[in-house]
CSV table of C-alpha atoms and ligand atoms in Angstrom, one decimal:
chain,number,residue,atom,x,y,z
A,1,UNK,CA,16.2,-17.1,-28.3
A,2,UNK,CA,15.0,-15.2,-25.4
A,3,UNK,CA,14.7,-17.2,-21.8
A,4,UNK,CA,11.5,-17.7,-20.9
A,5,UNK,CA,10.0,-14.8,-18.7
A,6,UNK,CA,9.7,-14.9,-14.4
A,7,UNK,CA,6.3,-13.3,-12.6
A,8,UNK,CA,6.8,-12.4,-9.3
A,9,UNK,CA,3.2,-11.6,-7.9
A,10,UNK,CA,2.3,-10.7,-4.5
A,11,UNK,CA,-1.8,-10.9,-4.0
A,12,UNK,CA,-3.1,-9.5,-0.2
A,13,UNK,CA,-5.9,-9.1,1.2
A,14,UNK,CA,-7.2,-8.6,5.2
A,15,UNK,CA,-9.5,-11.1,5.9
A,16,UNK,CA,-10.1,-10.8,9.3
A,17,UNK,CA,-7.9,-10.6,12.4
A,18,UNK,CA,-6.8,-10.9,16.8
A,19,UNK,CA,-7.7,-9.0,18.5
A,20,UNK,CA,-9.3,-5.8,16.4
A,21,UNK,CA,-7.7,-5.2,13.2
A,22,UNK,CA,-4.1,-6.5,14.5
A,23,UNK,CA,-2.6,-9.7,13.0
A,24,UNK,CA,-4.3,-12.6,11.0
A,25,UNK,CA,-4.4,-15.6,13.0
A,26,UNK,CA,-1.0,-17.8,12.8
A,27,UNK,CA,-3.8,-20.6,11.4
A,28,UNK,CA,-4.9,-18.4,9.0
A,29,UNK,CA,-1.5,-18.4,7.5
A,30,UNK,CA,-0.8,-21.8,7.9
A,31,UNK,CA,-4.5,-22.7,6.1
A,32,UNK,CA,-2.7,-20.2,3.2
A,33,UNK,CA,0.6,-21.8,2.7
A,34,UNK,CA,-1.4,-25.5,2.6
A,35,UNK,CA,-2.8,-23.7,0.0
A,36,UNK,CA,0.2,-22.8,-1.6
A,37,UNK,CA,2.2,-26.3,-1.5
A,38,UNK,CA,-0.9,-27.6,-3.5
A,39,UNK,CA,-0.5,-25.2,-6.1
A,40,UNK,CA,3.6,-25.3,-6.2
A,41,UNK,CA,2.7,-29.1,-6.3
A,42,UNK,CA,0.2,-29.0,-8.9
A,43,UNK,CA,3.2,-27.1,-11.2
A,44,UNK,CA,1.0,-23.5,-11.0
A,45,UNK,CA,3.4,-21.8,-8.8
A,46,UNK,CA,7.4,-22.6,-8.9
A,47,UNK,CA,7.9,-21.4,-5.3
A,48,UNK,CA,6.0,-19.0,-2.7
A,49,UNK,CA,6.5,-17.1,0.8
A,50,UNK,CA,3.4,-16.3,3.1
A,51,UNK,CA,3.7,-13.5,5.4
A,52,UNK,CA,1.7,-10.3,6.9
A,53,UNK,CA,1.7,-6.8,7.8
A,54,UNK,CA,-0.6,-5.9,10.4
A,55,UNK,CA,-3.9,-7.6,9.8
A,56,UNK,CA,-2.9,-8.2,6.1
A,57,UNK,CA,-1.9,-11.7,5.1
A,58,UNK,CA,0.8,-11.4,1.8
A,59,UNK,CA,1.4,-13.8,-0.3
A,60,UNK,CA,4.6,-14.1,-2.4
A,61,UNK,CA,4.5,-16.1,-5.1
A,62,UNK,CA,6.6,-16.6,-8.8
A,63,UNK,CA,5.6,-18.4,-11.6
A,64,UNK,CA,5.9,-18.2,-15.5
A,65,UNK,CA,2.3,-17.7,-16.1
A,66,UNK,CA,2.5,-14.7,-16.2
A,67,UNK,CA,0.3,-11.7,-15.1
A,68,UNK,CA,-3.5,-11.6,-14.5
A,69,UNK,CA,-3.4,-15.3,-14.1
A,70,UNK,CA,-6.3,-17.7,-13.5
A,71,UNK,CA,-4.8,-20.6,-11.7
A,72,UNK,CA,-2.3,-18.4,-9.9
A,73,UNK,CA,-5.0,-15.6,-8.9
A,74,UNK,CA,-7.4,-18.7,-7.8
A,75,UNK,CA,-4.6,-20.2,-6.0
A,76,UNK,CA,-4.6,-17.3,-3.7
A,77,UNK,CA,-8.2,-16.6,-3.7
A,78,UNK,CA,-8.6,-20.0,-2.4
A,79,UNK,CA,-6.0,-19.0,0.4
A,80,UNK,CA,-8.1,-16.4,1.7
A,81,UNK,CA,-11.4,-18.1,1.0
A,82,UNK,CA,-9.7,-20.8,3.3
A,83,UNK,CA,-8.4,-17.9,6.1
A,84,UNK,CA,-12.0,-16.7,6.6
A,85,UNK,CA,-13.1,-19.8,6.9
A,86,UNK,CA,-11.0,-20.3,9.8
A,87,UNK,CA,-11.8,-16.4,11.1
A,88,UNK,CA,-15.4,-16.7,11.0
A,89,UNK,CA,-15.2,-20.5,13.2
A,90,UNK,CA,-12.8,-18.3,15.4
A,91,UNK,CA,-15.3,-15.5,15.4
A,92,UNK,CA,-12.2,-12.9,14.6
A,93,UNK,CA,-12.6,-9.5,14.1
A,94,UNK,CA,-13.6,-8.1,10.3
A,95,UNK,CA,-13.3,-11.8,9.3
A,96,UNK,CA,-13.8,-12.3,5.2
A,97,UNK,CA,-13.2,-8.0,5.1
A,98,UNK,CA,-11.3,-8.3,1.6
A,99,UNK,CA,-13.6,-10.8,-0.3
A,100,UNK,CA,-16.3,-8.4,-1.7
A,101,UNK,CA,-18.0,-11.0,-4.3
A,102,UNK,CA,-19.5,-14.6,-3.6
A,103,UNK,CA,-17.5,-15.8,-7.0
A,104,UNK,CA,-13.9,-15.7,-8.1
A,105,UNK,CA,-14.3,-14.7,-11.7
A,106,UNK,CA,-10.7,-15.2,-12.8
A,107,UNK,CA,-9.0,-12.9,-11.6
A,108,UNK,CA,-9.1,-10.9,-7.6
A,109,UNK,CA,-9.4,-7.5,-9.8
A,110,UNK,CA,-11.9,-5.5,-8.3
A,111,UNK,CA,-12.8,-8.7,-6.0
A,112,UNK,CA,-11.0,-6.8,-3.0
A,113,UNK,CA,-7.5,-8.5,-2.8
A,114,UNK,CA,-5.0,-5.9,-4.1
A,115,UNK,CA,-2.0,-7.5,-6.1
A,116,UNK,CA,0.9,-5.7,-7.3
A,117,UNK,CA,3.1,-8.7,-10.6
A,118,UNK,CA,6.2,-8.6,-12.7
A,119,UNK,CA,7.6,-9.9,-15.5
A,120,UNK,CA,10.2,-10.4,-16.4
A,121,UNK,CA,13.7,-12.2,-17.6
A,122,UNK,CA,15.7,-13.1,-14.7
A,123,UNK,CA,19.4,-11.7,-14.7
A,124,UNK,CA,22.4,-13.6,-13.6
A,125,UNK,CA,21.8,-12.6,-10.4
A,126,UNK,CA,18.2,-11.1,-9.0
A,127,UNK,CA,18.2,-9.5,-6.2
A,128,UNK,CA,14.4,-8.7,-5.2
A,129,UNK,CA,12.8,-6.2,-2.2
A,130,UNK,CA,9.2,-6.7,-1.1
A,131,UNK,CA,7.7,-3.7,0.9
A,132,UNK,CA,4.6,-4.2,2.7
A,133,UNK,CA,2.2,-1.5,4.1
A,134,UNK,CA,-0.5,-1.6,6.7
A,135,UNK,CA,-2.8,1.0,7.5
A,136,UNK,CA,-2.1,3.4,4.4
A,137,UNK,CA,-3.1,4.2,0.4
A,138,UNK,CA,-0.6,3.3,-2.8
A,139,UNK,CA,0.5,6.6,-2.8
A,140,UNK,CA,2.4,6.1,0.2
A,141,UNK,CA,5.2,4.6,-1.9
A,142,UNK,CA,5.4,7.8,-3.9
A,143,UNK,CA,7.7,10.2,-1.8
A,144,UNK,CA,9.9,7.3,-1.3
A,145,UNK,CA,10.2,5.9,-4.9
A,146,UNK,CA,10.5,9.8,-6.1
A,147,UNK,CA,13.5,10.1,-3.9
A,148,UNK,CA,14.7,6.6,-4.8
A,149,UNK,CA,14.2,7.1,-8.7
A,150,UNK,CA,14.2,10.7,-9.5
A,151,UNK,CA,16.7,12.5,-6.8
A,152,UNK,CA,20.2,12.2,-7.6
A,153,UNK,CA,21.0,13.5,-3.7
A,154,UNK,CA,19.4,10.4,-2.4
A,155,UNK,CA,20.5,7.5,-5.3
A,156,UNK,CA,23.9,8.6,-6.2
A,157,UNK,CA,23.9,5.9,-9.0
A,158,UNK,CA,21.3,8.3,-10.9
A,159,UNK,CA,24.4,10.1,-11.3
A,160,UNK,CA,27.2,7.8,-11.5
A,161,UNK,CA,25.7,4.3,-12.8
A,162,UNK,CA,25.9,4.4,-16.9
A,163,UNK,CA,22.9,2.4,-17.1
A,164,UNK,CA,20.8,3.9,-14.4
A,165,UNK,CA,21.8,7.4,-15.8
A,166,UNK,CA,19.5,6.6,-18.8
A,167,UNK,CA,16.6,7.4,-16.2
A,168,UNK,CA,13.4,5.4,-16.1
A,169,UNK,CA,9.4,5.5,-17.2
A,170,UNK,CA,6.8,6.2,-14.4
A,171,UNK,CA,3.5,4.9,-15.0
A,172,UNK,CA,0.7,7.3,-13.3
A,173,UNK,CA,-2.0,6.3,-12.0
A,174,UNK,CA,-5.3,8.6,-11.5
A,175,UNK,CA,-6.7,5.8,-8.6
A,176,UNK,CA,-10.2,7.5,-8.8
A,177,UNK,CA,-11.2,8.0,-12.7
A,178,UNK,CA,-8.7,5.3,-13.6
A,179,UNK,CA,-6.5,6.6,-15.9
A,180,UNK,CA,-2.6,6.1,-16.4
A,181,UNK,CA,0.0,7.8,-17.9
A,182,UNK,CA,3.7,7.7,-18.6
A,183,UNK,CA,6.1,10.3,-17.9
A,184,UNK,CA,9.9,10.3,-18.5
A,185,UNK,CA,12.5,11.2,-15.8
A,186,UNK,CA,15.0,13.3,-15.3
A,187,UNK,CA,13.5,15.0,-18.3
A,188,UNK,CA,9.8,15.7,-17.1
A,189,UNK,CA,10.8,15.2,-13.4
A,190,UNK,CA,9.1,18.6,-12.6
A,191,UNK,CA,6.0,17.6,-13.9
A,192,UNK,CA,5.9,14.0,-12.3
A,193,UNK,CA,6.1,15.7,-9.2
A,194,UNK,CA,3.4,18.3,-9.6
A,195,UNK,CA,1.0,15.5,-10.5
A,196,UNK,CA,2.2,13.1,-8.1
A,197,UNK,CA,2.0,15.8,-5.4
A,198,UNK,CA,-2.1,15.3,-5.0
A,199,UNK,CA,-1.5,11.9,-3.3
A,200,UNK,CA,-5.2,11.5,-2.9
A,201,UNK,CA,-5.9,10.7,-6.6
A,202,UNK,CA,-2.6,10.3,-8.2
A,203,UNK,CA,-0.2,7.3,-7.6
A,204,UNK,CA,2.5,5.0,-8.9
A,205,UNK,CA,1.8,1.9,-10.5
A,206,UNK,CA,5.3,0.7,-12.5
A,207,UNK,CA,8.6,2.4,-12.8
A,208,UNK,CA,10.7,0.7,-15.8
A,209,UNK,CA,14.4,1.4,-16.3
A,210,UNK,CA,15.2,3.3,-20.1
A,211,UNK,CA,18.4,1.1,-20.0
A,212,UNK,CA,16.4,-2.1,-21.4
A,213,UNK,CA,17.0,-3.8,-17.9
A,214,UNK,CA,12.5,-4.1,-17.6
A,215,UNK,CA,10.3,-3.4,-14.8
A,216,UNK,CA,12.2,-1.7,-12.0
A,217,UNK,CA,9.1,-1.4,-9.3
A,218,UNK,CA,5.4,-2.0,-9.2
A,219,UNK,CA,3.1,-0.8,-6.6
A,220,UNK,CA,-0.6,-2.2,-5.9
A,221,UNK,CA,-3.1,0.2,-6.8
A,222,UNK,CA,-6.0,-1.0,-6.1
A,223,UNK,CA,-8.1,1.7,-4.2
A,224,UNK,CA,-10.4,-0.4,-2.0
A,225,UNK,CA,-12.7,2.1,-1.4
A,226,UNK,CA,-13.3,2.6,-5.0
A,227,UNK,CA,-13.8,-1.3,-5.5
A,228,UNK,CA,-16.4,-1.5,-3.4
A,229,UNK,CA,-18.3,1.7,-4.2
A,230,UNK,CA,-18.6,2.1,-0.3
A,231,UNK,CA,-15.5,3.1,2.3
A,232,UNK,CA,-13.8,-0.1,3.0
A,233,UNK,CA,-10.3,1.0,4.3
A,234,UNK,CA,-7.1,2.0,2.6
A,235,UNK,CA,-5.3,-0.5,0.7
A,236,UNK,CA,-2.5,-1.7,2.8
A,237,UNK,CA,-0.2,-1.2,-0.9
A,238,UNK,CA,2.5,-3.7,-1.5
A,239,UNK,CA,5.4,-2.9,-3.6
A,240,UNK,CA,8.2,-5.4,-5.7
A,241,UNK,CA,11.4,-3.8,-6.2
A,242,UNK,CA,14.5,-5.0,-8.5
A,243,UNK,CA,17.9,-3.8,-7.2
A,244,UNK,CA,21.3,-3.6,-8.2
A,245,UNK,CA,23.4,-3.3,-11.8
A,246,UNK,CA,21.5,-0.3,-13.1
A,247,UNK,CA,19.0,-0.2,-10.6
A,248,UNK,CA,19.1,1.2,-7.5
A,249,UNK,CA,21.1,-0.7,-5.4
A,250,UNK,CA,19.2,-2.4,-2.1
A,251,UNK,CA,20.8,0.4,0.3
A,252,UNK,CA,20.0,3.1,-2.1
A,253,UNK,CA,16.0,1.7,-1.8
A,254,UNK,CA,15.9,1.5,2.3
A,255,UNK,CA,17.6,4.7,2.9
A,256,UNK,CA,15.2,7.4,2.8
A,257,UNK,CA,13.2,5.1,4.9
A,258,UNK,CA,16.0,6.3,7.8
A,259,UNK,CA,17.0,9.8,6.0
A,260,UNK,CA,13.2,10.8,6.2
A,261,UNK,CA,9.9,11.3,8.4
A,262,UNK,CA,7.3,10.3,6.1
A,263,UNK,CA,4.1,11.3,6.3
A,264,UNK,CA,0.9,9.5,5.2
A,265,UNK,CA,-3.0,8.9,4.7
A,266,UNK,CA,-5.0,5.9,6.2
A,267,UNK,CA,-4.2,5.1,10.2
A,268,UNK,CA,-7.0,4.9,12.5
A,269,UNK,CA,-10.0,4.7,10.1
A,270,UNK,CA,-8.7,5.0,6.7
A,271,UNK,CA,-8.8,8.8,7.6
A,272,UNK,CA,-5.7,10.2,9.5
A,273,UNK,CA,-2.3,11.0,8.7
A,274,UNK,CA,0.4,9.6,10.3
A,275,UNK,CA,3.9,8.8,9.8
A,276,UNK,CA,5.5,5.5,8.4
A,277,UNK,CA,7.0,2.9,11.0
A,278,UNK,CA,9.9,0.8,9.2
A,279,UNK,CA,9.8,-2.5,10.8
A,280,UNK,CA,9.9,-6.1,11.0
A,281,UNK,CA,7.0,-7.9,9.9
A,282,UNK,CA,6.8,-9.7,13.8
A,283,UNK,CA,6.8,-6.1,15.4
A,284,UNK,CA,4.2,-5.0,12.8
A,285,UNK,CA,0.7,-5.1,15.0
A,286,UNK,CA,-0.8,-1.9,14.9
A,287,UNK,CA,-0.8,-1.0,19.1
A,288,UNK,CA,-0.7,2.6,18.8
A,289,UNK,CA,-3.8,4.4,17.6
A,290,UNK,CA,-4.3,1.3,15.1
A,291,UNK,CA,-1.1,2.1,13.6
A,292,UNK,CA,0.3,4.3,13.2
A,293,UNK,CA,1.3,3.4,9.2
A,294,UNK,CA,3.7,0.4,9.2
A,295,UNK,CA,6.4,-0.9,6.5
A,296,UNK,CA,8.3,-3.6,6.4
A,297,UNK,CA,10.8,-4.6,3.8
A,298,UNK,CA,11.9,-8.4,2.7
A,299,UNK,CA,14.8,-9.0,0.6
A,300,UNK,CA,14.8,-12.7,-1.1
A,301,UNK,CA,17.2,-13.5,-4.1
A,302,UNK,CA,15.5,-15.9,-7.1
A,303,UNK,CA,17.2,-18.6,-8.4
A,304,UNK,CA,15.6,-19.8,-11.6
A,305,UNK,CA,12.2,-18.3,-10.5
A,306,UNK,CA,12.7,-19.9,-7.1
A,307,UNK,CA,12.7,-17.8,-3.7
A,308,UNK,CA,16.5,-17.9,-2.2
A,309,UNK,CA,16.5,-16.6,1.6
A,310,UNK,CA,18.7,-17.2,4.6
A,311,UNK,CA,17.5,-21.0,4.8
A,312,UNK,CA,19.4,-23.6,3.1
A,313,UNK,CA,19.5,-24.5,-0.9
A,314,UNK,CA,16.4,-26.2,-2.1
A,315,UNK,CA,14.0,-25.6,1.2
A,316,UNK,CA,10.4,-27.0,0.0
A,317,UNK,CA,6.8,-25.9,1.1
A,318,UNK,CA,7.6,-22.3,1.2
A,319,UNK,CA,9.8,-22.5,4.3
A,320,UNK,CA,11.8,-19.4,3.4
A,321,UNK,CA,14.1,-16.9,5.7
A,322,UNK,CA,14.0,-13.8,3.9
A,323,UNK,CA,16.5,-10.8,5.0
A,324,UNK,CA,14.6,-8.5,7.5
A,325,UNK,CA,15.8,-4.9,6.4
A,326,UNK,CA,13.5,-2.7,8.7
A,327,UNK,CA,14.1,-5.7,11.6
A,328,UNK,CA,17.7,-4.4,12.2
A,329,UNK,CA,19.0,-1.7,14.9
A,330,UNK,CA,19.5,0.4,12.6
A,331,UNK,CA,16.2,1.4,11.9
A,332,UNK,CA,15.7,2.2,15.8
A,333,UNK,CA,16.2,6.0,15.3
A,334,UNK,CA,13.5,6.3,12.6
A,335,UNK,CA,11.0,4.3,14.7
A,336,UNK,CA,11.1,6.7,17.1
A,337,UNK,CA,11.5,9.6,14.9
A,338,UNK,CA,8.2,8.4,13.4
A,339,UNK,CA,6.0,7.6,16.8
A,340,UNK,CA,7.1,11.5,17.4
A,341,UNK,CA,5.9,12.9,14.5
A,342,UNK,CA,2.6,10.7,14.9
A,343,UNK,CA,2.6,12.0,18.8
A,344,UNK,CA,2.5,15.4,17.2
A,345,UNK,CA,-0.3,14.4,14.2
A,346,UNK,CA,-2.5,12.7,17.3
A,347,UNK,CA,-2.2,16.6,19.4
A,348,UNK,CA,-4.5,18.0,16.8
A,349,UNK,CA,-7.3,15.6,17.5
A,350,UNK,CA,-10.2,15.8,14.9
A,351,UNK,CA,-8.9,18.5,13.0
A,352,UNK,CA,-6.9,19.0,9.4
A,353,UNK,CA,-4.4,18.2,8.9
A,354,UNK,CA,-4.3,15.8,11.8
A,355,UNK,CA,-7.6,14.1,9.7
A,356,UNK,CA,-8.1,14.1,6.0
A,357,UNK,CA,-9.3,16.2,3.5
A,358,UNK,CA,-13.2,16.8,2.8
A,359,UNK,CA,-12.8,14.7,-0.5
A,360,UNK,CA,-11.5,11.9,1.4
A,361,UNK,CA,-14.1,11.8,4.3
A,362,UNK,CA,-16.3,10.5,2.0
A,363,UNK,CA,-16.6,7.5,2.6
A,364,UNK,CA,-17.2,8.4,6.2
A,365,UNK,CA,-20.3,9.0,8.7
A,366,UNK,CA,-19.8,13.0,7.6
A,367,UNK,CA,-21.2,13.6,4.6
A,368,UNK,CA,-24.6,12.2,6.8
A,369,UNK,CA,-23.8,14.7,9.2
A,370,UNK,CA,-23.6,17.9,6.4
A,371,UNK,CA,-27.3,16.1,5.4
A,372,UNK,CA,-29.1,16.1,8.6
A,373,UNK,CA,-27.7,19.3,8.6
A,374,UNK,CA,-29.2,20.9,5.4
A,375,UNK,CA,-32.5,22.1,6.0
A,376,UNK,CA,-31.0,23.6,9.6
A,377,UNK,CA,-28.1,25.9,7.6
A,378,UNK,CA,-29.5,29.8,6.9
A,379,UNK,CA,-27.8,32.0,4.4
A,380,UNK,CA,-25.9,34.5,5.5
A,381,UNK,CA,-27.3,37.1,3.0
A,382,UNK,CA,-30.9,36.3,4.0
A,383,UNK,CA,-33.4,38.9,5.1
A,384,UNK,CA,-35.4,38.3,8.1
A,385,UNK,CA,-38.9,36.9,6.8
A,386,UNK,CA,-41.5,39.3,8.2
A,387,UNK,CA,-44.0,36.9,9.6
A,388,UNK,CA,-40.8,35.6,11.7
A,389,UNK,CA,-40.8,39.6,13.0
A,390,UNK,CA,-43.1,39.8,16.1
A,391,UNK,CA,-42.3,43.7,15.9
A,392,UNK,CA,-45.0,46.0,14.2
A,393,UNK,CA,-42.6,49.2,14.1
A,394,UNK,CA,-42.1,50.3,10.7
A,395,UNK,CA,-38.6,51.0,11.1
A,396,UNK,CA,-36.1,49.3,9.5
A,397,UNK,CA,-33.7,47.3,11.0
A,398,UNK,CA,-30.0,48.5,11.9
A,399,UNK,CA,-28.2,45.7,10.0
A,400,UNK,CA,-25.9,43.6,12.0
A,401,UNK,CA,-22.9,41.5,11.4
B,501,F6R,C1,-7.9,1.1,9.4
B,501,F6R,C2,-8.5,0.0,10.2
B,501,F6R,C3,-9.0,0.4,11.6
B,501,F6R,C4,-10.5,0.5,11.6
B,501,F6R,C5,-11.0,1.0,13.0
B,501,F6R,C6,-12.5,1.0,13.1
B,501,F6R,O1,-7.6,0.5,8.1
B,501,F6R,O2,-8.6,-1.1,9.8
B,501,F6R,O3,-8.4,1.6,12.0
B,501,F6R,O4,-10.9,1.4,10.6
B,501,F6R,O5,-10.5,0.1,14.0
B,501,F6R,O6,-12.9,-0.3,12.7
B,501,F6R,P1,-14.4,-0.7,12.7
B,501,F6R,O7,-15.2,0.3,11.8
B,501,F6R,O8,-14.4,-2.1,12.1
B,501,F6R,O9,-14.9,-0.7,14.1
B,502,MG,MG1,-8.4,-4.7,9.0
B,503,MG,MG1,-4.5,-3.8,7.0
């Protein structure tokens, strides 16, 4: 007989923050893990973790509910509804931003909360990586999780782990017509990367090892912008990794966060490009330019579907230390590395490639500008009307360029 399946879910959501769009309110998060104990005591959660990123509150959670859950998903939609309570009474900036419906209707899809869940059975040892984002798209995961999963230069166990060798199955996301589909590395590597190459409309959802070992990674997807029919920000993505024996190992998953200078969407207004910032959760307020794009990355083990951290065995109420990765020294070099290359992004002011693509602006004030604009804009190839001609010579007109 099978054991019975884990879910590890994380649900986020920004609803409101001090000062601007920095950090929640530390009673924000406390009103969220109350929450939380209520549930864990109620037997809908086994254990939980609240954190942030920037403005976002996370919330960690595991269960064997499974995905898409009612009681879990209400669990944390009460969390939030709580958090904005306390946001609007503090007057906080952008307080209740994430909650785009009056009514939780089962489940935060579509709601405004993104959530990124994964099942699975729970090996003899599990250890787990939760990346946070602030300020960016879901896409933002791809360049890394490409080089983590698909390059054998970055993850030597692609190469020398039997099980790992096997390769894995990306599922695709088209974040604006919402489609999916699955492609198969190293076999159709080139392919993955030509699709996943238009980060505006294409992203990662799962990646599942071909070695029978289950979900590998799962990225939140869930384009706020297209929720809400109207530009609401980028999605702040979260990501749940599985490491180790035939996965990538944790090192192999934080490296090219040191190895590279990545560049992505979303910073100031949803619309510039900027490069990530690995760092702890405590050093993640966005001071420079509203960013620039932040990371963070938290490493818990689970113990029969429980969160195991730095604190001691059995810790109740979600009072977890989870490893800092990004936190450490050794990330120093690719902080700066990254406020350089957004130094460099910033010097090109309102200008591509400094500022998204038309498609992107969208949901921005320019498409009202191009409007106002319409009736002003003359075609080049027009000939001068004649009653705009004071002139009554016959003569034609030397053209001019
Ligand atoms: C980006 C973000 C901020 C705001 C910016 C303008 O995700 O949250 O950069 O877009 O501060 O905010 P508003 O429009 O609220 O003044
Ligand atoms: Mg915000
Ligand atoms: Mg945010």
């Amino acid at each position: 007989m099978s054991a019975e399946k884990v879910t590890v879910s994380i649900i986020k959501a920004d609803v409101g923050s001090v000062v601007g769009h920095a950090r929640p309110h530390p009673s924000m998060l406390d009103a969220a893990k109350n929450v939380l104990k209520d549930a864990q005591k109620a037997g809908t959660i086994e254990d939980f973790y609240v954190t942030r990123v920037g403005d976002d509150i996370n919330l960690y959670m595991t269960h064997y509910k499974g995905e898409n859950n009612k009681d879990v998903h209400g669990a944390a939609w009460e969390c939030f509804q709580q958090a904005t309570k306390i946001a609007k009474k503090m007057k906080l900036y952008a307080a209740g931003q994430d909650i785009l419906t009056d009514a939780f209707s089962g489940n935060v899809k579509g709601a405004g909360p993104g959530s990124a869940e994964m099942t699975f059975e729970e090996r003899g040892s599990e250890p787990l990586l939760f990346f946070m984002a602030d300020k960016t798209e879901p896409s933002a995961y791809t360049l890394p999780l490409t080089r983590i999963f698909m390059d054998p230069f970055t993850t030597t166990g692609l190469v020398i782990d039997k099980r790992a060798k096997q390769g894995f199955d990306f599922e695709i996301q088209d974040v604006m017509d919402n489609k999916k589909v699955v492609m198969s590395a190293p076999e159709e590597s080139w392919s993955i990367l030509s699709l996943l190459g238009d980060t505006s409309r294409y992203a990662i959802k799962r990646i599942n090892s071909r070695a029978g070992i289950g979900p590998a990674a799962v990225v939140s997807t869930d384009k706020l912008n297209m929720t809400a029919g109207r530009y609401v920000g980028k999605d702040d993505p979260v990501c749940i990794c599985r490491c180790q024996s035939g996965l990538p190992s944790v090192g192999e998953y934080t490296q090219p966060f040191i190895n590279n200078t990545m560049l992505v969407a979303g910073w100031m207004r949803g619309s510039h490009i900027g490069a990530f910032y690995p760092c702890s959760p405590e050093d993640s307020d966005p001071t420079y330019y509203d960013g620039p794009p932040r990371i963070c990355c938290l490493g818990f083990q689970l113990n029969n579907g429980k969160l195991q951290g730095l604190e001691p065995y059995g810790a109740k109420n979600g009072e977890h230390i989870p490893v800092d990765f990004f936190g450490t020294s050794t990330f120093d070099e690719a902080r700066k590395n990254a406020i350089r290359a957004s130094k460099f992004m910033r010097s090109q002011g309102p200008f591509v490639p400094s500022i998204l693509g038309a498609e992107e602006m969208e949901y921005t004030s320019r498409p009202d500008v191009l409007k106002e604009l319409t009736s002003r804009f003359v075609s080049l190839d027009e000939k001068p009307k004649k009653a705009a001609c004071k002139s009554s010579s016959k003569k034609k007109k030397p053209e001019v360029e």
